[in-house]
Amino acid sequence: MYLDPLDEPAPRSSPRGPESVWDYPRPPTMSKDDRVVVVECAGQVVAESRGTIRVLETSHPPVFYVPPQDVRTELLFPAAAGRTWCEWKGAARYWDVVVGDDVRARAAWTYPRPEPAYTALADFFAFYPGRVDRCTVGGEVVAAQEGDFYGGWITSEVRGPFKGAPGTQLW
């Protein structure tokens, strides 16, 4: 097939319309995402993938889970204090991102043995955008979800209000 070199290439993924986090389900759902997701810390690309899983849960911005083969796991070390329990996904394990002398405590987490409905997330890594230098989705820089517990990624397509800010704990 002949392609005119002056033609614009077709986009790899279609533009996405606005999404309200209040339309996301509870319990959370998962969806594959083919946009390029990049996590950067201390001048290094820690993760880069076109094969992420996006977790969508009522009142939360999406969390992108990156497959382990797309993560520089040599930059991740088990966090000293690092386990929590999600009523849906199970026990989470936390990881420090370490680049030289730069240590970002509990900047990532995994579900090594998730609950049966979430087995697709097993060993995938999620990153707190507020604990690394930069996260992007399809080239767009992500804003971090407020608070120190949830790790949602806010992009221009996502609409709130979002859980996590002071006063939203009991929503």
Tab-separated table of C-alpha atoms in Angstrom:
chain	number	residue	atom	x	y	z
A	1	MET	CA	0.000	0.000	0.000
A	2	TYR	CA	1.319	3.446	-0.880
A	3	LEU	CA	0.956	6.271	1.614
A	4	ASP	CA	1.593	9.847	0.606
A	5	PRO	CA	4.358	11.076	2.948
A	6	LEU	CA	2.580	14.425	3.237
A	7	ASP	CA	-0.528	12.856	4.763
A	8	GLU	CA	-0.939	13.166	8.499
A	9	PRO	CA	-0.716	9.824	10.286
A	10	ALA	CA	-3.897	8.623	11.934
A	11	PRO	CA	-3.919	9.077	15.702
A	12	ARG	CA	-3.180	5.859	17.627
A	13	SER	CA	-5.999	6.459	20.055
A	14	SER	CA	-9.141	8.472	19.619
A	15	PRO	CA	-9.735	11.663	21.598
A	16	ARG	CA	-11.697	11.115	24.766
A	17	GLY	CA	-14.614	13.149	25.944
A	18	PRO	CA	-15.115	14.468	29.454
A	19	GLU	CA	-15.746	11.919	32.202
A	20	SER	CA	-17.290	12.641	35.578
A	21	VAL	CA	-15.820	10.603	38.418
A	22	TRP	CA	-19.364	10.468	39.765
A	23	ASP	CA	-20.292	8.269	36.789
A	24	TYR	CA	-17.561	5.758	37.667
A	25	PRO	CA	-18.862	2.611	39.401
A	26	ARG	CA	-18.475	1.212	42.879
A	27	PRO	CA	-16.969	-1.341	43.167
A	28	PRO	CA	-14.293	-0.031	40.773
A	29	THR	CA	-13.966	-1.197	37.202
A	30	MET	CA	-10.853	-1.710	35.089
A	31	SER	CA	-10.220	-0.753	31.469
A	32	LYS	CA	-7.215	-1.150	29.222
A	33	ASP	CA	-5.667	2.080	27.992
A	34	ASP	CA	-3.429	2.358	24.926
A	35	ARG	CA	-2.205	5.916	25.441
A	36	VAL	CA	1.465	6.371	26.267
A	37	VAL	CA	1.843	6.675	30.044
A	38	VAL	CA	5.182	7.953	31.358
A	39	VAL	CA	6.421	8.315	34.945
A	40	GLU	CA	9.559	10.422	35.534
A	41	CYS	CA	11.589	10.871	38.695
A	42	ALA	CA	14.948	12.551	39.353
A	43	GLY	CA	15.756	12.841	35.657
A	44	GLN	CA	14.921	9.207	34.856
A	45	VAL	CA	11.998	7.563	33.111
A	46	VAL	CA	10.804	5.069	35.710
A	47	ALA	CA	7.932	3.678	33.638
A	48	GLU	CA	6.685	3.986	30.073
A	49	SER	CA	3.850	1.957	28.637
A	50	ARG	CA	1.086	1.684	26.072
A	51	GLY	CA	-0.458	-1.238	27.938
A	52	THR	CA	-1.790	0.196	31.176
A	53	ILE	CA	-4.936	-0.672	33.064
A	54	ARG	CA	-7.017	2.245	34.250
A	55	VAL	CA	-8.997	1.728	37.458
A	56	LEU	CA	-12.151	3.821	37.724
A	57	GLU	CA	-13.931	4.262	41.046
A	58	THR	CA	-16.714	6.598	42.120
A	59	SER	CA	-15.388	9.987	43.311
A	60	HIS	CA	-11.745	9.228	42.390
A	61	PRO	CA	-9.674	10.272	39.392
A	62	PRO	CA	-8.417	7.217	37.475
A	63	VAL	CA	-5.318	5.352	38.605
A	64	PHE	CA	-3.077	3.968	35.863
A	65	TYR	CA	-1.462	0.587	36.572
A	66	VAL	CA	1.681	-0.123	34.530
A	67	PRO	CA	2.727	-3.680	33.599
A	68	PRO	CA	5.948	-4.752	35.343
A	69	GLN	CA	7.839	-5.236	32.062
A	70	ASP	CA	7.355	-1.507	31.349
A	71	VAL	CA	8.760	-0.382	34.728
A	72	ARG	CA	12.415	0.053	35.633
A	73	THR	CA	12.068	-2.172	38.662
A	74	GLU	CA	15.753	-1.744	39.525
A	75	LEU	CA	14.722	1.743	40.725
A	76	LEU	CA	12.067	0.347	43.096
A	77	PHE	CA	12.709	-0.956	46.606
A	78	PRO	CA	10.199	-2.308	49.138
A	79	ALA	CA	9.032	0.493	51.424
A	80	ALA	CA	9.861	0.105	55.118
A	81	ALA	CA	6.243	0.662	56.153
A	82	GLY	CA	4.099	-0.384	53.363
A	83	ARG	CA	0.896	-2.350	53.432
A	84	THR	CA	-2.719	-1.245	53.263
A	85	TRP	CA	-5.980	-3.036	52.526
A	86	CYS	CA	-8.470	-2.099	49.809
A	87	GLU	CA	-11.923	-3.579	50.298
A	88	TRP	CA	-12.060	-4.353	46.561
A	89	LYS	CA	-8.513	-5.101	45.441
A	90	GLY	CA	-6.985	-6.571	48.606
A	91	ALA	CA	-3.555	-6.043	50.202
A	92	ALA	CA	-1.338	-3.391	48.620
A	93	ARG	CA	2.456	-3.381	48.896
A	94	TYR	CA	4.337	-0.074	48.683
A	95	TRP	CA	7.603	0.760	46.943
A	96	ASP	CA	10.162	3.548	47.254
A	97	VAL	CA	11.478	5.011	44.011
A	98	VAL	CA	15.248	5.449	44.391
A	99	VAL	CA	17.367	7.259	41.793
A	100	GLY	CA	20.896	7.734	43.137
A	101	ASP	CA	20.545	9.622	46.433
A	102	ASP	CA	16.982	10.733	45.643
A	103	VAL	CA	14.486	8.588	47.581
A	104	ARG	CA	10.740	9.018	47.039
A	105	ALA	CA	9.150	7.081	49.891
A	106	ARG	CA	6.069	5.039	49.058
A	107	ALA	CA	5.819	6.539	45.576
A	108	ALA	CA	4.439	3.335	44.024
A	109	TRP	CA	2.292	0.377	44.994
A	110	THR	CA	1.267	-3.040	43.708
A	111	TYR	CA	-1.273	-5.720	44.463
A	112	PRO	CA	0.834	-8.912	44.456
A	113	ARG	CA	-2.212	-11.133	45.128
A	114	PRO	CA	-5.332	-9.092	44.383
A	115	GLU	CA	-8.851	-10.259	45.078
A	116	PRO	CA	-10.295	-12.489	42.302
A	117	ALA	CA	-12.182	-9.724	40.450
A	118	TYR	CA	-8.925	-7.737	40.094
A	119	THR	CA	-6.380	-10.429	39.149
A	120	ALA	CA	-5.518	-8.435	35.999
A	121	LEU	CA	-3.720	-5.946	38.313
A	122	ALA	CA	-1.379	-8.567	39.817
A	123	ASP	CA	2.146	-7.102	40.009
A	124	PHE	CA	1.250	-4.027	37.927
A	125	PHE	CA	2.674	-0.814	39.415
A	126	ALA	CA	0.710	2.325	40.223
A	127	PHE	CA	2.470	5.605	41.003
A	128	TYR	CA	1.456	8.622	43.063
A	129	PRO	CA	1.847	11.550	40.660
A	130	GLY	CA	2.526	13.894	43.617
A	131	ARG	CA	5.499	11.815	44.803
A	132	VAL	CA	7.407	11.697	41.523
A	133	ASP	CA	8.443	14.576	39.293
A	134	ARG	CA	6.081	14.103	36.383
A	135	CYS	CA	3.459	11.732	35.031
A	136	THR	CA	1.924	12.055	31.591
A	137	VAL	CA	-0.922	10.371	29.735
A	138	GLY	CA	-0.811	10.732	25.974
A	139	GLY	CA	1.642	13.616	26.407
A	140	GLU	CA	-0.596	15.498	28.863
A	141	VAL	CA	0.936	16.284	32.246
A	142	VAL	CA	-1.148	14.826	35.067
A	143	ALA	CA	-2.208	16.667	38.222
A	144	ALA	CA	-2.140	14.688	41.471
A	145	GLN	CA	-5.289	13.913	43.425
A	146	GLU	CA	-5.303	15.862	46.688
A	147	GLY	CA	-4.496	14.132	49.941
A	148	ASP	CA	-1.824	11.675	50.934
A	149	PHE	CA	-3.674	8.379	50.481
A	150	TYR	CA	-5.342	8.187	47.066
A	151	GLY	CA	-3.202	8.176	43.946
A	152	GLY	CA	-5.541	9.433	41.234
A	153	TRP	CA	-4.292	10.966	37.994
A	154	ILE	CA	-6.201	14.098	36.965
A	155	THR	CA	-6.204	14.888	33.244
A	156	SER	CA	-8.264	17.391	31.256
A	157	GLU	CA	-10.873	14.724	30.482
A	158	VAL	CA	-11.692	14.020	34.143
A	159	ARG	CA	-14.267	16.072	36.053
A	160	GLY	CA	-14.757	16.196	39.840
A	161	PRO	CA	-15.180	17.081	42.602
A	162	PHE	CA	-12.676	14.465	43.759
A	163	LYS	CA	-12.383	12.636	47.049
A	164	GLY	CA	-9.086	13.181	48.908
A	165	ALA	CA	-9.090	16.866	49.772
A	166	PRO	CA	-9.609	17.919	53.401
A	167	GLY	CA	-13.231	17.354	54.435
A	168	THR	CA	-13.967	14.670	51.821
A	169	GLN	CA	-13.054	11.567	53.833
A	170	LEU	CA	-16.640	10.601	54.651
A	171	TRP	CA	-18.151	11.086	51.186
